[in-house]
Coordinates of C-alpha atoms in Angstrom, one line a residue:
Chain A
X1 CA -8.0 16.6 -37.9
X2 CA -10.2 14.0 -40.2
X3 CA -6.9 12.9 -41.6
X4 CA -5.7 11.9 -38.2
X5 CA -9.0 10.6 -37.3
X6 CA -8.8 8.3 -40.7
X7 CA -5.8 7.2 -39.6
X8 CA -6.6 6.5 -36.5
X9 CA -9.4 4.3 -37.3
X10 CA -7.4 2.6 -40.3
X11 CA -4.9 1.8 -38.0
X12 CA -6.7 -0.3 -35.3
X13 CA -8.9 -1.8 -38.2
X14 CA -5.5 -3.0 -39.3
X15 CA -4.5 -4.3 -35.8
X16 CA -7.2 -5.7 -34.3
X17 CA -7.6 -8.5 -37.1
X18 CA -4.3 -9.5 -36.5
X19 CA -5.4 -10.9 -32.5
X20 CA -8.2 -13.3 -34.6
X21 CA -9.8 -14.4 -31.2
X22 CA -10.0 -12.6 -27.6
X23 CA -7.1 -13.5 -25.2
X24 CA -7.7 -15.4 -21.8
X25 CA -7.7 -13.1 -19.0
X26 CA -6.7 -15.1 -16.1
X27 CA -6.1 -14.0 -12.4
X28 CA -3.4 -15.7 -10.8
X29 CA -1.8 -14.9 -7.4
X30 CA 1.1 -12.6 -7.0
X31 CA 3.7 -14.8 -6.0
X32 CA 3.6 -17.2 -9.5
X33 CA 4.4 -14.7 -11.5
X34 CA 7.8 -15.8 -13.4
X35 CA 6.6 -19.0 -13.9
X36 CA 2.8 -18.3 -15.2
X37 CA 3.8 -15.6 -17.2
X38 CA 5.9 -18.5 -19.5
X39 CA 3.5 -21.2 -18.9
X40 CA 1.1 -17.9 -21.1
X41 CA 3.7 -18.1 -23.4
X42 CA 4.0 -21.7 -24.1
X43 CA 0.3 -22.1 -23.9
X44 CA -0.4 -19.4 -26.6
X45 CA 2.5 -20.3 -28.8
X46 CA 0.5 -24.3 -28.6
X47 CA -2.9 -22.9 -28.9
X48 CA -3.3 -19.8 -30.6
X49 CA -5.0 -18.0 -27.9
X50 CA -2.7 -15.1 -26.1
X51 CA -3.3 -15.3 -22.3
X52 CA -3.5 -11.6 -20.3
X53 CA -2.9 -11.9 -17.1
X54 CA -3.6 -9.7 -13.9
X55 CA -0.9 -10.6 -11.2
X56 CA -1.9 -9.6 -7.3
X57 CA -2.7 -10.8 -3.7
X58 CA -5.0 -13.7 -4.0
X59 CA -7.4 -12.2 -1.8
X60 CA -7.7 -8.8 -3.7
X61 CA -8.4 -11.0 -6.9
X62 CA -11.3 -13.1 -5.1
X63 CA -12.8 -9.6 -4.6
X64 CA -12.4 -8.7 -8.0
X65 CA -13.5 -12.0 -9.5
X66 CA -16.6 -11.7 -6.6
X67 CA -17.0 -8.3 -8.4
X68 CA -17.9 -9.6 -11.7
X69 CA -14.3 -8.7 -13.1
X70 CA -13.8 -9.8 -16.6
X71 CA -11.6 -13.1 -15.8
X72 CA -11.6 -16.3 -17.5
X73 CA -9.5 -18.4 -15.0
X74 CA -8.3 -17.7 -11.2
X75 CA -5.6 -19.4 -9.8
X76 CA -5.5 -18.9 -6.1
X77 CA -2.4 -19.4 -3.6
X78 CA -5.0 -20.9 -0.8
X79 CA -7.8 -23.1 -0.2
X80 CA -9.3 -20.7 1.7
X81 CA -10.2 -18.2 -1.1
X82 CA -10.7 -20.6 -3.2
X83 CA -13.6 -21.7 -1.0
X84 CA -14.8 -18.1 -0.5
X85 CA -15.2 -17.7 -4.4
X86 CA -16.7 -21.0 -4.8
X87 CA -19.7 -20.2 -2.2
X88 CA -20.7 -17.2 -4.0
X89 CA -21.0 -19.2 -6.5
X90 CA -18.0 -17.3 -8.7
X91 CA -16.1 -20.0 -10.2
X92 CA -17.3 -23.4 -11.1
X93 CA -17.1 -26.1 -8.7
X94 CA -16.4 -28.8 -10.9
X95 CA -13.3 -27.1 -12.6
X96 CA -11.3 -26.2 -9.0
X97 CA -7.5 -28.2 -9.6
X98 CA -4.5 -28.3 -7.1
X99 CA -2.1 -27.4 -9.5
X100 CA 1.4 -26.9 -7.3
X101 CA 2.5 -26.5 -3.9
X102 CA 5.3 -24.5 -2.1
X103 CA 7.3 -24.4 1.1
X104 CA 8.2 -21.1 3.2
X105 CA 11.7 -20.3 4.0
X106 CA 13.4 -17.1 5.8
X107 CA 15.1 -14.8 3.6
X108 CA 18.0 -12.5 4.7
X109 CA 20.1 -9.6 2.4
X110 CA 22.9 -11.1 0.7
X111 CA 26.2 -11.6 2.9
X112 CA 23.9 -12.6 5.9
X113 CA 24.6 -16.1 7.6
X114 CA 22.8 -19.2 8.1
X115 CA 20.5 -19.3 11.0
X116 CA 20.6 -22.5 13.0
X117 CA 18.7 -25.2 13.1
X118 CA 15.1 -24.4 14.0
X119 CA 15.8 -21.1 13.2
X120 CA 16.0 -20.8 17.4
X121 CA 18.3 -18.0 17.3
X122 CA 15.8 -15.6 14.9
X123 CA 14.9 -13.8 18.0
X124 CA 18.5 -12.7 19.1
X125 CA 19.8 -11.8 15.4
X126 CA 16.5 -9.8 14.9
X127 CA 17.8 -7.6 17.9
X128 CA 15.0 -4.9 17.7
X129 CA 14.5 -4.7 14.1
X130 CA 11.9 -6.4 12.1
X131 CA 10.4 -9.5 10.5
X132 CA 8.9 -8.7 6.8
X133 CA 6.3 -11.2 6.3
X134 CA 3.0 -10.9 4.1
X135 CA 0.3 -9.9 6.8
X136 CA -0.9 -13.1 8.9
X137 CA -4.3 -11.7 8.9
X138 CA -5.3 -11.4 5.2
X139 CA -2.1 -12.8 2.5
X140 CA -2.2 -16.9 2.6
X141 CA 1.6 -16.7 2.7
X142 CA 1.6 -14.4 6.1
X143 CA -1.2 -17.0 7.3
X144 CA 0.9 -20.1 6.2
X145 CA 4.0 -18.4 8.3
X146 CA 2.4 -17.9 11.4
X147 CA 1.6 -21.4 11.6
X148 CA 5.2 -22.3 11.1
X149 CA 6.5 -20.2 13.3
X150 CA 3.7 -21.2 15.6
X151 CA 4.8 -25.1 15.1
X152 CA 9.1 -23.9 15.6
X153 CA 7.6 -22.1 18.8
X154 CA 8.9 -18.6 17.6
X155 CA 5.6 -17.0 17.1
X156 CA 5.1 -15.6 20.9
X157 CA 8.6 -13.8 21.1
X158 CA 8.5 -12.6 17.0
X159 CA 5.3 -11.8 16.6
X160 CA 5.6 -7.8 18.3
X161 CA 8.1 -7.5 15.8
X162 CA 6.9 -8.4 12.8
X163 CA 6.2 -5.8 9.5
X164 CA 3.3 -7.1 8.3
X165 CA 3.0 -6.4 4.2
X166 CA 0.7 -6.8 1.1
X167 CA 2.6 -9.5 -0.3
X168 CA 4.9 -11.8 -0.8
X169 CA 7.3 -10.1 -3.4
X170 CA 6.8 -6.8 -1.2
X171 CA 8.2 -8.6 1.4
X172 CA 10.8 -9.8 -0.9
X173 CA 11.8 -6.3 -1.9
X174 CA 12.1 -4.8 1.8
X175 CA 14.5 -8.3 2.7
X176 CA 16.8 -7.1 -0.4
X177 CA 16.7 -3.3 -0.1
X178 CA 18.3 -4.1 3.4
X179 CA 15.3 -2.1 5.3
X180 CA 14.7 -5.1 7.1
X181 CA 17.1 -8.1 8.3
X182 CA 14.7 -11.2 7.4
X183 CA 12.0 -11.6 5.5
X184 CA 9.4 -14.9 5.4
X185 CA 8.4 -15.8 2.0
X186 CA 7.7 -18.8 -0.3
X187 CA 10.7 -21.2 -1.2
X188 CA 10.4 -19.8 -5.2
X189 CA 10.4 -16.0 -4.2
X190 CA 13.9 -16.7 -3.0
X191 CA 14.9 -18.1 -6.6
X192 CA 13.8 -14.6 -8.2
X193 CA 15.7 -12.7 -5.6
X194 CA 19.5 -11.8 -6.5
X195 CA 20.4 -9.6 -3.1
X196 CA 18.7 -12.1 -1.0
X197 CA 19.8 -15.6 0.2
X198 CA 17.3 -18.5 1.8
X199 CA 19.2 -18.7 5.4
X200 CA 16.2 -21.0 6.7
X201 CA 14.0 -23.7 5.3
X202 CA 10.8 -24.4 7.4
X203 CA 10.0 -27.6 7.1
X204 CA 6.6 -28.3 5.9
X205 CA 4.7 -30.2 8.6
X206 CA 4.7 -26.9 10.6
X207 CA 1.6 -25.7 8.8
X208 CA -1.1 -26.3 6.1
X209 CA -0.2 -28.0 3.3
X210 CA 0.2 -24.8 0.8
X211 CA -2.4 -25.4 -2.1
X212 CA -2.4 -23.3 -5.3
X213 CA -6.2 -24.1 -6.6
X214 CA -6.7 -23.2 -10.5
X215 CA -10.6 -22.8 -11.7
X216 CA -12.8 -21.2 -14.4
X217 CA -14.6 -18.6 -13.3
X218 CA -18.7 -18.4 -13.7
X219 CA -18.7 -15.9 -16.0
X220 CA -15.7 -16.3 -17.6
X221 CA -16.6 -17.5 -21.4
X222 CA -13.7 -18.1 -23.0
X223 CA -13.9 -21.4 -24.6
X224 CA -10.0 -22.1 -24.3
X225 CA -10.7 -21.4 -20.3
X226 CA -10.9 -25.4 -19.9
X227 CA -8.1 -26.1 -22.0
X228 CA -5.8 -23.7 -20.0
X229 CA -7.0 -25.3 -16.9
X230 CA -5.8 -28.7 -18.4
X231 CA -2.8 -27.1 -20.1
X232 CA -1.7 -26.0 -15.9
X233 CA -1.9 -29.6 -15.3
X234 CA 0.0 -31.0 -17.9
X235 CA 3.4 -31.9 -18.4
X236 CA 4.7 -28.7 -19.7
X237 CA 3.0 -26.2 -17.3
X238 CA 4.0 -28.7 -14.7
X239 CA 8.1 -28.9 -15.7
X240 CA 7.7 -24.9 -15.6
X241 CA 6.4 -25.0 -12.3
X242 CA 8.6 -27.4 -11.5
X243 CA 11.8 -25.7 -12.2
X244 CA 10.5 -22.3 -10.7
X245 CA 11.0 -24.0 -7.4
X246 CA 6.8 -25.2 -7.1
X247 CA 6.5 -28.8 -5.6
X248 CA 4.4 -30.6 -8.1
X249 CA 2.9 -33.8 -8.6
X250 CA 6.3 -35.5 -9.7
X251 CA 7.4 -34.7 -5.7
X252 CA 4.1 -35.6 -4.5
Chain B
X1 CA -21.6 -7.4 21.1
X2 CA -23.2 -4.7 20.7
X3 CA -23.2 -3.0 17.2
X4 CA -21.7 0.4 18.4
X5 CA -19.6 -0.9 20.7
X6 CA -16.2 -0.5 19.5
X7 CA -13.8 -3.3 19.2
X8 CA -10.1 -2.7 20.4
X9 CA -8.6 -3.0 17.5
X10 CA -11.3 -0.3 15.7
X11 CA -10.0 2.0 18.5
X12 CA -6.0 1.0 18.3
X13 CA -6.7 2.4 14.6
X14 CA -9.1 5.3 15.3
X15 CA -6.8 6.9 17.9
X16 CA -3.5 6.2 15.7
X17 CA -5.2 7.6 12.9
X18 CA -6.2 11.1 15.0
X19 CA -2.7 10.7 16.3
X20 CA -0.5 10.6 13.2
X21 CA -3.1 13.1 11.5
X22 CA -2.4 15.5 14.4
X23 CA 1.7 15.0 14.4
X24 CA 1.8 15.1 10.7
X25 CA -0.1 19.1 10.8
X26 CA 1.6 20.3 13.6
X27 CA 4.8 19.7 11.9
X28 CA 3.9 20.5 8.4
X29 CA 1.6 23.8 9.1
X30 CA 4.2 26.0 10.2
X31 CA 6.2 25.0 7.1
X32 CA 3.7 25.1 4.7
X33 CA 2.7 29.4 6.3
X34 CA 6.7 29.9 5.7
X35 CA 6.5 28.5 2.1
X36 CA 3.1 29.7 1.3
X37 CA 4.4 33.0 2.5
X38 CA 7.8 33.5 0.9
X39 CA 5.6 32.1 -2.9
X40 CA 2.7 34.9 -2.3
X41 CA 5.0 37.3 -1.4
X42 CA 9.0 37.0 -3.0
X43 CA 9.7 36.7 -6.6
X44 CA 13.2 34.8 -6.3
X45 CA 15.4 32.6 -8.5
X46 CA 13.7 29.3 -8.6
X47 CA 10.5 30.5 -7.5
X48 CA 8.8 28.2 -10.2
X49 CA 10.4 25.4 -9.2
X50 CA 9.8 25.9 -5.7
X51 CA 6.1 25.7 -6.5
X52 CA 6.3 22.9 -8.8
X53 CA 8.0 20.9 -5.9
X54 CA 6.0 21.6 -3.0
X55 CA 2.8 20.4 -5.4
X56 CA 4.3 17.0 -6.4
X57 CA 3.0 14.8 -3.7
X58 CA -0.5 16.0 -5.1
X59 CA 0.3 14.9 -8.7
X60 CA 2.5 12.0 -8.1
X61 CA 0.9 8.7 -7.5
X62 CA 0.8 8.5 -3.8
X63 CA 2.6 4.8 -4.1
X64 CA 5.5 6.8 -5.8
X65 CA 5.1 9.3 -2.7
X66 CA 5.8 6.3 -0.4
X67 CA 8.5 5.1 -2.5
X68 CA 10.6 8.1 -2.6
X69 CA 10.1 8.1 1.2
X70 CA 11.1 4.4 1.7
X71 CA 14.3 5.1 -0.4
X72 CA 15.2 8.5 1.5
X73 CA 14.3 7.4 5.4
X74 CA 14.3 3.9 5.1
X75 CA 16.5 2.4 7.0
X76 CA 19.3 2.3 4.2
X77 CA 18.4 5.6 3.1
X78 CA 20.8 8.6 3.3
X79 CA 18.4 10.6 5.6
X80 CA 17.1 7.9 7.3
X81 CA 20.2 6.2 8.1
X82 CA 21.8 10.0 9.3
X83 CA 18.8 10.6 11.5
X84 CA 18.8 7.5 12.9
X85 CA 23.1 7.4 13.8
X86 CA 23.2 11.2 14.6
X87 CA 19.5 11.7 16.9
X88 CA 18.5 8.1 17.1
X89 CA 15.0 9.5 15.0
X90 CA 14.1 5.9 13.1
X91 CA 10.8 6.6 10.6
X92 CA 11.2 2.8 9.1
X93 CA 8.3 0.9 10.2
X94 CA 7.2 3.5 12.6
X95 CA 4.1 5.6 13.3
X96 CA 6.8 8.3 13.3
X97 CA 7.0 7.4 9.3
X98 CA 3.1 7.4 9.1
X99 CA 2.9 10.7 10.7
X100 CA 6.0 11.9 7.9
X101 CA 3.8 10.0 4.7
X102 CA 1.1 11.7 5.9
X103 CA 2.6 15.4 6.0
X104 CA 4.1 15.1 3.3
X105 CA 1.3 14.1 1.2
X106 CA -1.2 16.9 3.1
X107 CA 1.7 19.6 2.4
X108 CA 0.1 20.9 -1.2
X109 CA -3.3 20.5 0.2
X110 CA -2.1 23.0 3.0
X111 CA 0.1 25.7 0.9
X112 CA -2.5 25.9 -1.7
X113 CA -5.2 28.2 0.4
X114 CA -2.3 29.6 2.4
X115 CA -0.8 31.3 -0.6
X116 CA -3.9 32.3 -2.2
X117 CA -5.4 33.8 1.0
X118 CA -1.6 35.3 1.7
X119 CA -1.7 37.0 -1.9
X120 CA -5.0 38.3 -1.0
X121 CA -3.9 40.6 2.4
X122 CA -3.1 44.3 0.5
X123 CA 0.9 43.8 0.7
X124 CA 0.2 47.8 1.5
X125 CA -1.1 47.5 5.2
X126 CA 2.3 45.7 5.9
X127 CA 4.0 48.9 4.0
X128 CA 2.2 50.5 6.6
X129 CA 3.0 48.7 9.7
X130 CA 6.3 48.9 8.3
X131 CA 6.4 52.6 8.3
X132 CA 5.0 53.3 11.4
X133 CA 8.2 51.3 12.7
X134 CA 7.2 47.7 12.8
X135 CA 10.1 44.9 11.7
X136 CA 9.3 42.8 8.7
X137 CA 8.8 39.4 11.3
X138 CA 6.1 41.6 13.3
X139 CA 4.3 42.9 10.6
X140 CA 3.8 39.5 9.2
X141 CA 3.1 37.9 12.7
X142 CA 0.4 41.1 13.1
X143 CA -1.0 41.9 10.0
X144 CA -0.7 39.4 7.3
X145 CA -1.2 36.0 9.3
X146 CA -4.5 37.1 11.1
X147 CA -5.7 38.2 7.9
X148 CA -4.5 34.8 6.4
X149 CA -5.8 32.9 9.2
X150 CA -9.3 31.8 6.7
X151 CA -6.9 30.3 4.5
X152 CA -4.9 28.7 7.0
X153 CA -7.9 27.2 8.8
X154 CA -8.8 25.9 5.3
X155 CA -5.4 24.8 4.6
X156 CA -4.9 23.0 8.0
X157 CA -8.7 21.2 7.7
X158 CA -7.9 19.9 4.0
X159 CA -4.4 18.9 5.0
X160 CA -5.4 17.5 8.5
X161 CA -8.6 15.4 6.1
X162 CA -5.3 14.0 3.8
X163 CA -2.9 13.1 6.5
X164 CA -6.3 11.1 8.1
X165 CA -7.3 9.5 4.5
X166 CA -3.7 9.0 3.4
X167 CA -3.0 5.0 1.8
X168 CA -1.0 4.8 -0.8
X169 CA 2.3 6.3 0.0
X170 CA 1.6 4.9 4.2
X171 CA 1.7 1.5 3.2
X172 CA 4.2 1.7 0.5
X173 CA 6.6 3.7 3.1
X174 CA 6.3 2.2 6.7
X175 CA 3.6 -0.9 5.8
X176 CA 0.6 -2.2 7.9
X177 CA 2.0 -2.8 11.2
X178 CA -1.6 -3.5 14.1
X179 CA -1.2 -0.1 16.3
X180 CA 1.9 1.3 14.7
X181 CA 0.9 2.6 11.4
X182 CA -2.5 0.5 10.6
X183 CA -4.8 3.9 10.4
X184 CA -8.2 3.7 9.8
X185 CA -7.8 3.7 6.3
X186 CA -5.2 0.3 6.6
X187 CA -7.5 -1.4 9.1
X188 CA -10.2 -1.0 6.1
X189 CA -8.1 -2.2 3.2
X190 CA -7.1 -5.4 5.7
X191 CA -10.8 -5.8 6.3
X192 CA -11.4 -5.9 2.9
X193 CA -8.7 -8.4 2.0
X194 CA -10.0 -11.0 4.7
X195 CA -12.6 -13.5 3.6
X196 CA -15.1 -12.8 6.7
X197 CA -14.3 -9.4 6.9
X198 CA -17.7 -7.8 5.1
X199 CA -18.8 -6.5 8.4
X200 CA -15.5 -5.4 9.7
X201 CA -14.8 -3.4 6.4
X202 CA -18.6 -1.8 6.9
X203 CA -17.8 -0.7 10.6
X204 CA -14.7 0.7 9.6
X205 CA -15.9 2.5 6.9
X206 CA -19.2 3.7 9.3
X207 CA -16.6 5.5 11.8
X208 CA -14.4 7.3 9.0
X209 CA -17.4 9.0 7.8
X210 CA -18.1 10.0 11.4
X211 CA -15.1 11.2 12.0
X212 CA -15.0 13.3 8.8
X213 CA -18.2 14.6 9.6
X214 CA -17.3 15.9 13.0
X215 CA -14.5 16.9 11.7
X216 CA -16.3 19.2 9.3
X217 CA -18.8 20.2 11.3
X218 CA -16.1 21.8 14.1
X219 CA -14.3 23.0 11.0
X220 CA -17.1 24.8 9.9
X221 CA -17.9 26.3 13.7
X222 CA -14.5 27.5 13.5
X223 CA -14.8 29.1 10.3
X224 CA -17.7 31.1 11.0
X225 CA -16.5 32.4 14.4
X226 CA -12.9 33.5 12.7
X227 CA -15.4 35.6 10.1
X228 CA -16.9 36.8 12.7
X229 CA -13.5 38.2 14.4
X230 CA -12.1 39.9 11.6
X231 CA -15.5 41.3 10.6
X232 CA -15.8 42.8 13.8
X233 CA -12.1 44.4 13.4
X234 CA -13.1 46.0 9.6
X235 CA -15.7 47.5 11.5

């Protein structure tokens, strides 16, 4: 028993050393998952410092961060949570960034045609099934969609039939297991789906411009937190995003 | 408003959680006294696994519950695609597939008592009943299931608590539709994911733990009258 103990303790005093400084937890939203996880990569590979990150809805992580949870950065998929961190005083309000945006298209299971222009004929091919979209109430994405239905006039005939779900890349999932025959979700979702094609493109004066807002959180003191938020902004993070399907600043 | 007023929505998801809580026991009670039975009573080939299946919802994560579910009687599934051609019986997206989540995850709460309160009954007053002339079926009807009936109250109170609590394997399975499968316990975790929704989330949480204890306190009524009963027939 002491031997394994010994060894135990020999073996995480020979590991831990290796990670010389703590990583950079950061809290991003669910739906910029590809794309942050190699903009960690690069980042750590240019800095040193390993970034861990905690991937879920953006409202769930304001809670957490709200919370006190251990995170250095958030990076938000709305203004609106953004804002709700920043009056509780959670993150610091001189280090908020708009670091990409998005657009929302309709996603179908692969095989499935185009749907016309306006998408006015969503209502008839959705026969009495349903819509997948992340839930209008709470998920930015969901509240995003509404409004472009809204603005495409589709809302008042769809919105009995929609399935409302935790997020995007749940939504994803349902649209390319078949169990429902459209799904709303953000333009770069569709680029990580392979049994599910874009069929519509909303266009994007139908709702709020979609903002993904990076900041340091209050009591996140990491000292590369600052850099990271810089490191977003830069050219590098920015081609990542970029080819991931975000709009950056190069689109404008 | 008033405080204790409640709002529509609060009682969309009150009565559809006392609904599918309700649906989901009546079906899985009768199935979970069979099953409870035939493991207290019958040694048979695969009796072990038997057991080990019917107690998996209760140490799977419930997400993995609702995952199965969504593969099996989803709307691509193999059952769920047969019900729905053959009786037109759709769970995708339905509080039908609320009400199955929720049975299913309450089963092993339910057989657990069952059994133990089944291995309890002397199998000799059924020998008994048996040789004074009764068939197996009415021996169990007469003599082991009113003796059970303690275990079954307690089996059908912590199963009929699960199926009104369930989350996990709800919103994985048939997702957080407003008055189709948004229970209480969905209405609370959308409260809680809405910037304003502090109060909402507090209200929510104020009538679950009134409706538990009611729901224990009626349970407990129950109880004491059913000890009562068979008291009364030892004596």
């Amino acid at each position: 028993m002491l031997h394994i103990l010994k060894a135990l303790v020999l073996t995480i005093l020979l590991v831990v050393p290796a990670r010389a400084d703590q990583p950079l937890t950061v809290f991003a939203a669910a739906s910029m998952r590809e794309a942050m996880e190699e903009i960690g990569t690069t980042f750590a590979e240019e800095s040193g410092t390993d970034v861990l990150f905690s991937f879920a809805g953006t409202g769930t992580l304001a809670r957490q961060i709200e919370a006190g949870a251990p995170a250095d950065v958030f990076v938000s998929a709305d203004a609106e949570w953004m804002d709700y961190v920043l009056e509780r005083q959670a993150v610091l309000t001189g280090s908020v960034r708009e670091i990409a945006s998005n657009r929302l298209v309709l996603l179908a299971p692969a095989g499935s045609a185009r749907l016309q222009p306006g998408a006015s004929d969503l209502p008839e091919r959705l026969e009495d099934e349903r819509l997948a979209i992340a839930d209008p109430e709470t998920v930015p994405a969901g509240r995003y969609g509404k409004a472009a239905l809204q603005a495409l006039g589709l809302w008042d005939t769809v919105s009995s039939q929609l399935a409302p779900m935790d997020n995007v890349r749940v939504v994803l999932a349902a649209v390319a297991r078949g169990d429902v025959p459209f799904g709303l979700v953000y333009r770069t979702d569709a680029v990580v789906a392979s049994d599910a094609l874009v069929v519509y493109e909303f266009p994007d004066d139908g709702h709020p411009r979609i903002r993904y807002l990076a900041a340091q959180t209050a009591n996140g003191s990491h000292v590369d937190a600052d850099r990271f938020l810089q490191f977003l902004k830069g050219p590098v993070a920015q081609e990542i995003l970029h080819s991931s399907g975000f709009l950056t600043d190069k689109e404008g | 408003m008033d405080f204790f007023d409640l709002q529509p929505a609060e009682w969309q998801a009150l009565i559809l959680t006392l609904k599918v809580a309700s649906v989901a026991l009546a079906f899985a009670l009768p199935i979970a006294i069979l099953v409870a039975y035939l493991l207290a009573r019958f040694r048979f080939p695969g009796h072990g696994i038997v057991n080990a299946l019917v107690h998996l919802p209760l140490v799977l994560p419930p997400v993995v519950t609702g995952y199965v579910l969504l593969l099996a009687f989803g709307k691509k599934g193999p059952i769920g695609s047969f019900l729905d051609n053959t009786f037109g019986v759709s769970f995708a997206f339905n509080w039908t597939g609320a009400a199955l989540a929720a049975g299913v995850m309450a089963f092993p709460l339910m057989v657990r008592p069952i059994r133990l309160s089944f291995e309890a009954v002397d199998p000799k007053l059924e020998d008994a009943a048996k040789s004074l002339g009764a068939r197996r079926f009415t021996a169990f009807l007469t003599i082991s299931l009113p003796l059970a009936l303690p275990g079954i109250l307690g089996g059908a109170i912590l199963g009929f608590a699960k199926a009104m609590g369930e989350f996990g394997a709800t919103i994985t399975f048939v997702s957080n539709i407003p008055g189709e499968t948004r229970t209480l316990a969905l209405a609370l975790y959308t409260a809680t994911q809405t910037p304003s929704g502090d109060i909402a989330a507090f209200r929510l949480t104020l009538i679950a733990a009134f409706v538990a204890f009611a729901a224990l306190i009626a349970s407990e009524l129950l109880a004491r009258r059913l000890r009562n009963r068979i008291g009364g027939a030892d004596a």
